[in-house]
Coordinates of C-alpha atoms in Angstrom, one line a residue:
M1 CA 8.8 -5.7 -13.6
R2 CA 6.1 -3.2 -13.8
T3 CA 4.0 -2.1 -10.5
K4 CA 0.6 -0.9 -10.3
I5 CA -2.1 0.3 -7.5
V6 CA -5.6 0.5 -9.5
R7 CA -7.9 2.0 -7.4
V8 CA -11.4 0.5 -7.7
A9 CA -14.0 1.9 -5.2
E10 CA -14.4 4.4 -2.3
G11 CA -16.0 4.3 0.8
K12 CA -16.8 7.3 3.2
Q13 CA -13.4 7.5 4.6
S14 CA -11.6 4.5 2.5
T15 CA -10.3 3.8 -1.0
L16 CA -10.0 0.2 -2.2
S17 CA -7.4 -0.6 -4.8
H18 CA -5.7 -3.5 -6.6
L19 CA -1.8 -4.4 -6.7
Y20 CA -0.5 -5.4 -9.8
I21 CA 3.1 -6.5 -10.6
D22 CA 3.8 -7.4 -14.3
G23 CA 0.2 -7.2 -14.8
I24 CA -0.8 -10.1 -12.2
F25 CA -3.2 -9.1 -9.5
Q26 CA -1.4 -9.7 -6.4
C27 CA -3.5 -8.4 -3.5
F28 CA -6.3 -5.7 -2.4
L29 CA -4.8 -2.7 -0.9
L30 CA -6.6 0.1 1.5
E31 CA -6.1 3.6 1.8
D32 CA -7.6 6.7 3.2
K33 CA -10.2 8.8 1.3
I34 CA -9.2 10.8 -1.9
R35 CA -9.2 14.1 -0.9
A36 CA -8.5 17.4 -2.9
V37 CA -6.8 19.0 0.0
K38 CA -4.7 16.7 2.0
I39 CA -5.2 16.3 5.4
M40 CA -2.4 14.7 7.2
K41 CA -2.4 10.8 7.8
Q42 CA -6.2 11.2 6.4
T43 CA -5.7 11.4 2.8
A44 CA -4.9 8.6 -0.2
I45 CA -1.6 9.4 -1.9
P46 CA -2.0 11.0 -5.3
T47 CA -2.2 9.6 -8.9
G48 CA 1.0 9.3 -10.9
S49 CA 4.4 7.6 -11.4
F50 CA 6.4 7.3 -8.4
Y51 CA 9.1 4.6 -7.3
L52 CA 9.7 2.1 -4.8
T53 CA 12.7 2.0 -2.2
L54 CA 13.8 0.2 0.5
N55 CA 13.4 2.5 3.9
T56 CA 15.8 1.0 6.6
W57 CA 15.6 3.9 9.0
G58 CA 12.1 4.6 9.6
G59 CA 9.9 4.0 12.8
K60 CA 8.2 1.0 11.3
N61 CA 11.4 -0.9 10.8
K62 CA 12.0 -2.2 14.3
D63 CA 8.7 -3.4 14.6
Y64 CA 8.6 -5.6 11.3
A65 CA 12.2 -6.7 11.9
N66 CA 10.9 -8.4 15.2
K67 CA 7.6 -9.4 13.6
F68 CA 9.3 -11.1 10.4
P69 CA 13.1 -11.7 11.5
V70 CA 13.8 -13.9 8.5
M71 CA 12.3 -11.9 5.8
H72 CA 12.4 -8.0 6.6
R73 CA 15.2 -6.0 5.2
G74 CA 13.4 -2.6 5.6
M75 CA 10.2 -1.1 4.5
I76 CA 8.6 -1.0 1.0
E77 CA 8.1 2.7 0.6
I78 CA 6.6 4.5 -2.1
D79 CA 8.7 7.5 -2.8
G80 CA 8.5 10.7 -4.7
L81 CA 5.2 11.6 -3.5
P82 CA 4.2 15.4 -3.4
T83 CA 3.7 16.5 0.4
F84 CA 3.7 12.7 1.7
D85 CA 6.9 11.2 3.2
A86 CA 7.6 8.0 4.8
V87 CA 4.6 6.0 2.9
Y88 CA 4.9 2.0 3.5
I89 CA 3.0 -0.5 2.0
H90 CA 2.1 -2.4 5.5
I91 CA 0.1 -4.5 7.6
G92 CA -3.5 -3.3 8.7
N93 CA -7.4 -3.9 8.4
T94 CA -9.1 -0.4 8.4
F95 CA -8.7 3.1 7.1
T96 CA -8.0 4.3 10.7
Q97 CA -4.8 2.1 10.6
T98 CA -3.5 3.7 7.2
A99 CA -2.1 7.0 8.4
G100 CA -1.7 7.7 4.5
C101 CA 0.1 4.2 3.8
P102 CA -1.7 1.7 1.7
L103 CA -2.8 -1.6 3.9
C104 CA -2.5 -5.0 2.1
G105 CA -5.0 -7.6 2.5
L106 CA -6.1 -11.0 0.5
S107 CA -9.6 -10.1 0.6
Y108 CA -11.8 -7.3 1.7
I109 CA -15.5 -6.4 3.0
K110 CA -17.6 -3.0 3.2
K111 CA -18.7 -2.5 6.8
D112 CA -20.8 0.9 7.8
G113 CA -19.9 2.3 4.3
D114 CA -15.9 1.8 4.7
Y115 CA -13.9 -0.7 3.0
Q116 CA -11.7 -3.1 5.2
V117 CA -9.1 -5.5 3.8
L118 CA -8.7 -8.8 5.4
Q119 CA -5.8 -11.5 5.9
S120 CA -3.3 -8.5 5.9
T121 CA -0.3 -10.6 7.2
D122 CA -0.7 -13.3 4.7
A123 CA -1.1 -10.7 1.9
Y124 CA 2.2 -9.0 3.2
K125 CA 4.2 -12.1 3.5
M126 CA 3.1 -12.7 -0.1
I127 CA 4.1 -9.5 -1.8
Y128 CA 7.0 -8.4 0.5
P129 CA 9.5 -10.7 -1.3
K130 CA 8.3 -9.4 -4.8
L131 CA 8.5 -5.7 -3.9
L132 CA 12.1 -6.0 -2.2
E133 CA 13.2 -7.4 -5.4
I134 CA 11.7 -4.5 -7.4
T135 CA 13.4 -2.0 -5.0
K136 CA 16.7 -3.7 -6.3
S137 CA 15.6 -3.7 -10.0
K138 CA 16.2 -0.9 -12.6
D139 CA 12.7 -0.2 -12.9
K140 CA 11.7 0.7 -9.4
T141 CA 8.3 2.6 -10.8
I142 CA 5.0 2.1 -9.3
V143 CA 2.2 3.7 -11.2
I144 CA -1.1 4.9 -9.2
E145 CA -4.1 5.3 -11.2
N146 CA -8.0 5.7 -10.6
N147 CA -10.4 3.2 -12.4
F148 CA -13.6 3.1 -10.3
Q149 CA -15.8 -0.2 -10.9
F150 CA -18.1 -0.2 -8.0

């Protein structure tokens, strides 16, 4: 499977993206602002080619195991990032909730100059099984690119 994050728009402190699996749009993602110099928990992850892994030891695991007891097997982590650790695709709505991680949503709005994703839990429940399968596959690659359209 081929997984890609394509960034399409920038807000004052936020970045809106599309998540694709095998060329098919899955959901929107929200990250922090893209910065030339990283500010801890306030900077979008870099562009490039990385890989998806299953993190079963990080702090969010317990919360997500309680919230999704049937589905959860570990956090989907974007691994191999320079100067970034424990970057998970997870639930949230605003850039203040990202801590450097992509948040998923089925829709988005722009409010006060920044993007927000909506219906995050629904998006997570939809993409988690697909991303989990990718962590078990031979091609765990995830490509992150900028293609700003608006």
